[in-house]
Coordinates of C-alpha atoms in Angstrom, one line a residue:
M49 CA -10.2 -45.2 75.2
L50 CA -10.0 -48.2 72.9
L51 CA -12.9 -47.1 70.7
K52 CA -11.6 -43.5 70.6
T53 CA -8.1 -44.6 69.5
F54 CA -9.1 -47.4 67.0
G55 CA -12.4 -45.9 65.9
W56 CA -11.2 -44.7 62.5
S57 CA -9.4 -48.0 61.9
F58 CA -12.7 -49.9 62.7
A59 CA -14.7 -47.6 60.4
I60 CA -12.2 -47.8 57.5
T61 CA -12.0 -51.6 57.9
A62 CA -15.8 -51.9 57.6
A63 CA -15.9 -49.5 54.6
G64 CA -12.9 -51.2 52.9
L65 CA -14.2 -54.7 53.3
A66 CA -17.6 -53.6 52.0
L67 CA -16.0 -52.0 49.0
A68 CA -13.9 -55.1 48.4
G69 CA -17.1 -57.2 48.5
V70 CA -18.9 -54.9 46.0
L71 CA -15.9 -54.7 43.6
W72 CA -14.5 -58.2 43.7
G73 CA -17.0 -60.4 45.5
W74 CA -16.3 -62.8 48.4
Q75 CA -12.9 -63.7 47.0
G76 CA -11.8 -60.1 46.9
L77 CA -13.2 -59.5 50.4
A78 CA -11.2 -62.5 51.7
I79 CA -8.0 -61.3 50.0
V80 CA -8.3 -57.8 51.4
G81 CA -8.9 -59.3 54.9
I82 CA -5.8 -61.6 54.6
L83 CA -3.6 -58.7 53.4
S84 CA -4.7 -56.6 56.4
I85 CA -3.8 -59.3 58.8
L86 CA -0.5 -59.8 57.0
E87 CA 0.4 -56.1 57.3
I88 CA -0.5 -55.9 61.0
S89 CA 1.5 -59.0 61.9
V90 CA 4.6 -58.0 59.9
S91 CA 4.6 -54.4 61.1
F92 CA 3.7 -54.8 64.7
D93 CA 7.2 -53.8 65.8
N94 CA 6.9 -50.7 63.7
A95 CA 4.2 -49.4 66.0
V96 CA 6.5 -49.7 69.0
I97 CA 9.3 -47.9 67.2
N98 CA 7.0 -45.2 66.0
A99 CA 5.6 -44.6 69.5
G100 CA 9.1 -44.2 70.9
I101 CA 9.8 -41.4 68.4
L102 CA 6.3 -39.9 68.2
R103 CA 6.2 -39.2 72.0
K104 CA 9.1 -36.8 71.5
M105 CA 7.1 -34.6 69.1
N106 CA 4.7 -31.8 70.0
A107 CA 0.9 -32.2 69.5
F108 CA 0.9 -30.5 66.1
W109 CA 3.5 -32.8 64.5
Q110 CA 1.9 -35.8 66.1
K111 CA -1.3 -34.9 64.3
I112 CA 0.7 -34.4 61.0
F113 CA 2.1 -37.9 61.4
L114 CA -1.4 -39.3 62.0
T115 CA -3.0 -37.5 59.0
V116 CA -0.5 -36.6 56.3
G117 CA 1.6 -39.5 57.4
I118 CA -1.2 -42.1 56.9
L119 CA -1.8 -40.7 53.4
I120 CA 1.8 -41.2 52.5
A121 CA 1.8 -44.7 54.1
V122 CA -1.4 -45.9 52.4
F123 CA -1.3 -44.3 49.0
G124 CA 2.4 -43.6 48.7
M125 CA 4.0 -46.8 49.8
R126 CA 1.1 -49.3 49.2
L127 CA -0.1 -48.0 45.9
V128 CA 2.4 -45.6 44.2
F129 CA 5.6 -47.3 45.4
P130 CA 5.1 -50.6 43.4
V131 CA 4.1 -48.6 40.3
V132 CA 7.3 -46.5 40.7
I133 CA 9.4 -49.7 41.0
V134 CA 8.0 -51.0 37.7
A135 CA 8.5 -47.6 36.0
V136 CA 12.1 -47.4 37.0
T137 CA 12.9 -51.1 36.4
A138 CA 11.2 -51.3 33.0
K139 CA 12.3 -47.8 32.1
M140 CA 8.8 -46.7 31.2
G141 CA 6.6 -43.7 32.2
P142 CA 4.3 -43.9 35.3
I143 CA 1.1 -43.9 33.1
E144 CA 2.4 -46.9 31.1
A145 CA 3.3 -48.6 34.4
V146 CA -0.2 -48.1 35.8
K147 CA -1.7 -49.5 32.5
L148 CA 0.6 -52.5 32.8
A149 CA -0.5 -53.0 36.4
I150 CA -4.2 -53.0 35.3
N151 CA -4.0 -54.8 31.9
D152 CA -1.0 -57.2 32.4
K153 CA -0.9 -58.2 36.0
P154 CA 1.5 -61.2 35.6
Q155 CA 4.1 -59.0 33.8
Y156 CA 3.7 -56.3 36.4
E157 CA 4.2 -58.8 39.3
Q158 CA 7.3 -60.1 37.5
L159 CA 8.8 -56.6 37.2
V160 CA 8.2 -55.8 40.9
T161 CA 9.6 -59.1 42.0
S162 CA 12.7 -58.7 39.8
A163 CA 13.4 -55.5 41.7
H164 CA 13.3 -57.3 45.0
P165 CA 17.1 -57.5 45.5
A166 CA 17.5 -53.7 45.3
I167 CA 14.5 -53.1 47.6
A168 CA 15.6 -55.7 50.2
A169 CA 19.2 -54.3 50.3
F170 CA 17.9 -50.7 50.7
G171 CA 15.4 -51.6 53.4
G172 CA 17.6 -54.1 55.1
M173 CA 20.5 -51.7 55.5
F174 CA 18.3 -48.9 56.8
L175 CA 16.7 -51.2 59.4
L176 CA 20.0 -52.7 60.3
M177 CA 21.4 -49.2 61.1
I178 CA 18.4 -48.6 63.4
F179 CA 19.1 -51.8 65.3
L180 CA 22.9 -51.3 65.5
D181 CA 22.6 -47.7 66.7
F182 CA 20.3 -48.9 69.4
I183 CA 22.3 -51.9 70.6
F184 CA 25.6 -50.0 70.6
E185 CA 24.3 -47.2 72.8
E186 CA 24.6 -47.0 76.5
R187 CA 21.1 -47.3 78.0
E188 CA 19.6 -47.0 81.5
H189 CA 17.6 -50.2 81.1
K190 CA 19.1 -53.4 79.7
W191 CA 16.9 -56.3 78.7
L192 CA 19.6 -58.9 77.8
A193 CA 22.3 -57.4 80.1
W194 CA 24.8 -60.2 79.2
L195 CA 24.7 -59.0 75.6
E196 CA 23.9 -55.4 75.8
K197 CA 26.5 -54.3 78.4
P198 CA 29.6 -55.4 76.3
L199 CA 28.0 -54.1 73.1
A200 CA 27.4 -50.7 74.7
K201 CA 31.1 -50.6 75.7
M202 CA 32.1 -51.5 72.1
G203 CA 29.7 -48.8 70.9
K204 CA 32.0 -46.1 72.3
L205 CA 34.1 -46.6 69.1
D206 CA 33.3 -44.0 66.5
M207 CA 31.2 -45.1 63.5
L208 CA 31.1 -48.7 64.7
S209 CA 27.5 -49.1 63.5
V210 CA 28.5 -48.0 60.0
I211 CA 31.5 -50.3 59.9
V212 CA 29.4 -53.3 61.0
A213 CA 26.6 -52.5 58.5
L214 CA 29.1 -52.2 55.6
I215 CA 30.7 -55.5 56.6
V216 CA 27.2 -57.1 56.5
L217 CA 26.5 -55.5 53.2
L218 CA 29.8 -56.8 51.7
V219 CA 29.0 -60.3 53.0
A220 CA 25.5 -60.2 51.5
S221 CA 26.8 -59.0 48.1
M222 CA 29.3 -61.9 48.0
T223 CA 26.9 -64.6 49.1
V224 CA 23.1 -64.2 48.7
A225 CA 23.4 -61.7 45.9
T226 CA 25.6 -63.8 43.6
D227 CA 22.8 -66.1 42.4
V228 CA 19.4 -64.6 43.4
A229 CA 16.0 -66.2 43.2
H230 CA 14.3 -63.0 42.0
G231 CA 15.3 -61.9 38.6
G232 CA 18.1 -64.4 38.3
G233 CA 21.8 -63.9 37.8
D234 CA 24.4 -62.0 39.8
K235 CA 23.0 -59.0 41.5
S236 CA 26.1 -58.1 43.6
A237 CA 26.5 -54.6 42.1
T238 CA 22.8 -53.9 42.5
V239 CA 22.8 -55.0 46.1
L240 CA 25.9 -53.0 46.9
L241 CA 24.6 -49.8 45.4
S242 CA 21.1 -50.1 46.9
G243 CA 22.5 -51.0 50.3
V244 CA 24.8 -48.0 50.3
A245 CA 21.8 -45.9 49.3
G246 CA 19.9 -47.2 52.3
L247 CA 22.8 -46.5 54.6
L248 CA 23.2 -43.0 53.3
T249 CA 19.5 -42.3 53.7
Y250 CA 19.6 -43.3 57.3
L251 CA 22.7 -41.2 58.0
I252 CA 21.3 -38.1 56.3
V253 CA 17.7 -38.2 57.6
G254 CA 18.6 -39.6 61.1
G255 CA 21.6 -37.3 61.4
V256 CA 19.7 -34.1 60.5
S257 CA 16.8 -34.9 62.8
G258 CA 19.2 -35.8 65.6
Y259 CA 21.1 -32.5 65.1
F260 CA 18.0 -30.4 65.4
E261 CA 16.8 -32.4 68.4
D262 CA 20.2 -31.8 70.1
K263 CA 19.9 -28.1 69.4
L264 CA 16.5 -27.9 70.9
E265 CA 17.7 -29.7 74.1
E266 CA 20.6 -27.2 74.3
V267 CA 18.1 -24.3 74.2
E268 CA 16.0 -25.9 76.9
D269 CA 19.0 -26.4 79.1
E270 CA 20.1 -22.8 78.7
E271 CA 16.6 -21.7 79.7
D272 CA 16.7 -23.8 82.8
E273 CA 20.1 -22.5 83.7
D274 CA 18.8 -18.9 83.4
G275 CA 16.5 -19.6 86.3
E276 CA 13.1 -19.4 84.6
A277 CA 11.6 -21.3 87.5
A278 CA 8.3 -19.5 87.3
A279 CA 7.8 -20.2 83.7
A280 CA 8.9 -23.8 84.2
S281 CA 6.3 -24.3 87.0
S282 CA 3.4 -22.6 85.2
G283 CA 4.2 -24.2 81.9
S284 CA 5.2 -27.6 83.0
A285 CA 2.1 -29.2 81.7
A286 CA 2.7 -27.8 78.2
K287 CA 6.3 -28.6 78.3
K288 CA 5.9 -32.3 79.2
N289 CA 4.3 -34.9 77.1
G290 CA 2.4 -37.8 78.6
T291 CA 5.4 -40.1 78.8
G292 CA 7.6 -37.8 80.8
A293 CA 9.8 -36.9 77.7
A294 CA 11.3 -33.4 77.2
V295 CA 9.5 -30.6 75.4
G296 CA 7.8 -31.9 72.3
L297 CA 9.9 -31.4 69.2
A298 CA 8.7 -28.6 66.9
G299 CA 9.9 -26.7 63.8
K300 CA 12.8 -28.2 61.8
A301 CA 13.5 -30.8 64.4
A302 CA 10.0 -32.2 64.2
F303 CA 10.0 -31.9 60.4
F304 CA 13.1 -34.1 60.0
M305 CA 11.9 -36.5 62.7
F306 CA 8.7 -36.8 60.6
L307 CA 10.7 -37.6 57.6
Y308 CA 12.7 -40.1 59.6
L309 CA 9.4 -41.8 60.7
E310 CA 8.2 -42.0 57.1
V311 CA 11.4 -43.6 55.9
I312 CA 11.2 -46.1 58.8
D313 CA 7.6 -46.9 57.8
A314 CA 8.7 -47.3 54.1
S315 CA 11.4 -49.7 55.1
F316 CA 9.0 -51.8 57.1
S317 CA 6.5 -51.8 54.2
F318 CA 9.0 -53.3 51.7
D319 CA 8.5 -56.9 52.8
G320 CA 4.7 -56.5 53.1
V321 CA 4.4 -55.1 49.6
I322 CA 6.6 -57.8 48.1
G323 CA 4.9 -60.5 50.2
A324 CA 1.5 -59.4 49.1
F325 CA 2.2 -60.6 45.6
A326 CA 2.0 -64.2 46.9
I327 CA -1.7 -63.5 47.6
T328 CA -2.7 -61.1 44.7
N329 CA -1.2 -59.2 41.9
D330 CA -4.1 -56.7 41.7
I331 CA -2.6 -53.3 42.9
F332 CA -5.9 -52.0 44.1
E333 CA -6.7 -55.1 46.3
M334 CA -3.1 -54.8 47.6
A335 CA -3.4 -51.1 48.4
L336 CA -6.7 -51.6 50.1
G337 CA -5.7 -54.6 52.2
L338 CA -2.2 -53.2 53.2
G339 CA -3.7 -49.8 53.8
I340 CA -6.2 -51.1 56.3
G341 CA -3.3 -52.8 58.1
A342 CA -1.3 -49.6 58.1
M343 CA -4.3 -47.8 59.7
Y344 CA -4.1 -50.2 62.6
I345 CA -0.4 -49.8 63.0
R346 CA -1.0 -46.0 63.3
S347 CA -3.8 -46.5 65.8
L348 CA -1.6 -48.8 67.8
T349 CA 1.1 -46.2 67.8
V350 CA -1.3 -43.6 69.2
Y351 CA -2.5 -46.1 71.9
L352 CA 1.1 -46.8 73.1
V353 CA 1.8 -43.0 73.3
R354 CA -1.5 -42.2 75.1
K355 CA -1.1 -45.0 77.6
G356 CA 2.6 -44.2 78.3
T357 CA 3.2 -47.9 77.7
L358 CA 6.9 -47.6 76.8
D359 CA 7.5 -46.0 80.2
D360 CA 5.6 -48.6 82.0
Y361 CA 7.1 -51.6 80.1
V362 CA 10.7 -50.5 79.6
Y363 CA 11.8 -53.5 77.6
L364 CA 9.3 -53.1 74.8
E365 CA 11.6 -50.9 72.8
H366 CA 14.4 -53.5 73.2
G367 CA 12.1 -56.2 71.9
A368 CA 11.0 -54.0 68.9
H369 CA 14.6 -53.2 68.0
Y370 CA 15.7 -56.8 68.2
A371 CA 12.7 -57.5 65.9
I372 CA 14.0 -54.8 63.6
G373 CA 17.5 -56.5 63.5
A374 CA 15.9 -59.8 62.7
L375 CA 13.8 -58.2 60.0
A376 CA 16.9 -56.6 58.5
V377 CA 18.7 -60.0 58.3
I378 CA 15.6 -61.6 56.9
L379 CA 15.3 -59.0 54.2
L380 CA 18.9 -59.5 53.1
A381 CA 18.4 -63.3 53.2
T382 CA 15.3 -63.0 50.9
I383 CA 17.5 -61.7 48.2
K384 CA 18.2 -65.3 47.4
Y385 CA 15.9 -67.4 49.6
E386 CA 12.1 -67.5 49.9
I387 CA 11.0 -66.8 53.4
N388 CA 7.3 -66.9 54.3
E389 CA 5.9 -63.7 55.6
V390 CA 4.2 -65.6 58.4
I391 CA 7.7 -66.4 59.8
T392 CA 8.7 -62.7 59.5
G393 CA 5.7 -61.6 61.4
L394 CA 6.0 -64.3 64.1
V395 CA 9.6 -63.4 64.8
G396 CA 8.6 -59.8 65.6
V397 CA 5.6 -60.8 67.7
V398 CA 7.6 -63.3 69.7
L399 CA 10.4 -60.9 70.5
I400 CA 8.1 -58.1 71.5
G401 CA 6.0 -60.6 73.5
L402 CA 9.0 -61.8 75.4
S403 CA 10.2 -58.2 76.1
F404 CA 6.7 -57.4 77.4
L405 CA 6.7 -60.4 79.8
S406 CA 10.2 -59.4 81.0
S407 CA 8.8 -55.9 81.6
V408 CA 5.9 -57.2 83.6
R409 CA 8.2 -59.4 85.7
R410 CA 10.5 -56.4 86.3
N411 CA 7.5 -54.3 87.4
R412 CA 6.3 -56.9 89.8
L413 CA 9.8 -57.3 91.4
Q414 CA 10.0 -53.6 91.9
G415 CA 6.4 -53.3 93.1
K416 CA 5.3 -51.1 90.2
P417 CA 1.6 -51.2 89.0
G418 CA 2.3 -51.5 85.3
E419 CA 0.1 -48.5 84.5
S420 CA 1.7 -45.1 84.4
S421 CA 0.3 -42.6 86.9
R422 CA 1.6 -39.7 84.8
P423 CA -0.7 -37.6 82.6
K424 CA -1.2 -39.2 79.2
S425 CA 0.2 -37.9 75.9
E426 CA -0.8 -34.8 74.0
V427 CA -2.0 -37.0 71.1
S428 CA -5.5 -35.8 70.8
S429 CA -6.8 -37.4 67.6
G430 CA -6.1 -41.0 66.8
V431 CA -6.4 -42.5 63.4

């Protein structure tokens, strides 16, 4: 199971490290290895969130996420994205930006770093909305009941998440954005504009995918009400995924859910890409190291779905969402302050670790084995 799920990640790690050694020697090999570990530690909570969404999709779209999605994650966000930032910031063409990245690495690093306030505001607001929508929603399981119960009651107010997010953005623009460490000067307008863009992106992509998901559930409910008992009994295996979720999303619903997943992954990668410049300013070393890390995050996502882990350990999603909330705050804080990526990664790992231990304790108290007895997920090919 472990080798089948992580086999591609192991193979690409070996090939990537060998390539790094050939191209850049022992130093390059060490840099790529460090970047891989950095990406895994920073994005560990991303795998839990991805798994929670991926299990809702049918087998076809799960494979799309694990194939096309990984290409977007590795080449799009870890290689093309920094170049696009430079092209937009310096108002130059993409070819000139690539030449700058190869021939003038210090200037390239400076341009990417100067764009950090806009990147942090966009990613921070997107991730903050994910956290707020989770914490303000009434849920069957509550990890920190003393906090989640009153917040769930407050969440009955319409658009509360948006209101809170906008307040946070206004506070950030009037505090950390007035005298930033990256690029210097007052970046209040930039932070406001980028933050609103991140908020709108979440509302559009998340709203559209949620709309189609709701429509699909309505169709399923109508079919059940029509008394298709025979079809339900004979096709139950096809209609249920391994974690006991409803019919796997397909069509438009799955497409927009795929887009939503990719935007989430992009938001998680922001701090990793920016933090990588503390280790190297070579875009190819960066893309290779972060890309290897991204492969493990995808493999971990598959593992969680196949094992039904989120159903067995019900507080894991809570821990991951709290980690997202912490990451959102950290991203906004980094507009002005330098925060080591190790701290960012440890916050996520600790929160998820605590939620896992709480889940284990809950299972023991309820006499549950901790391993789901249900059939595993439809995910048939891990990356």
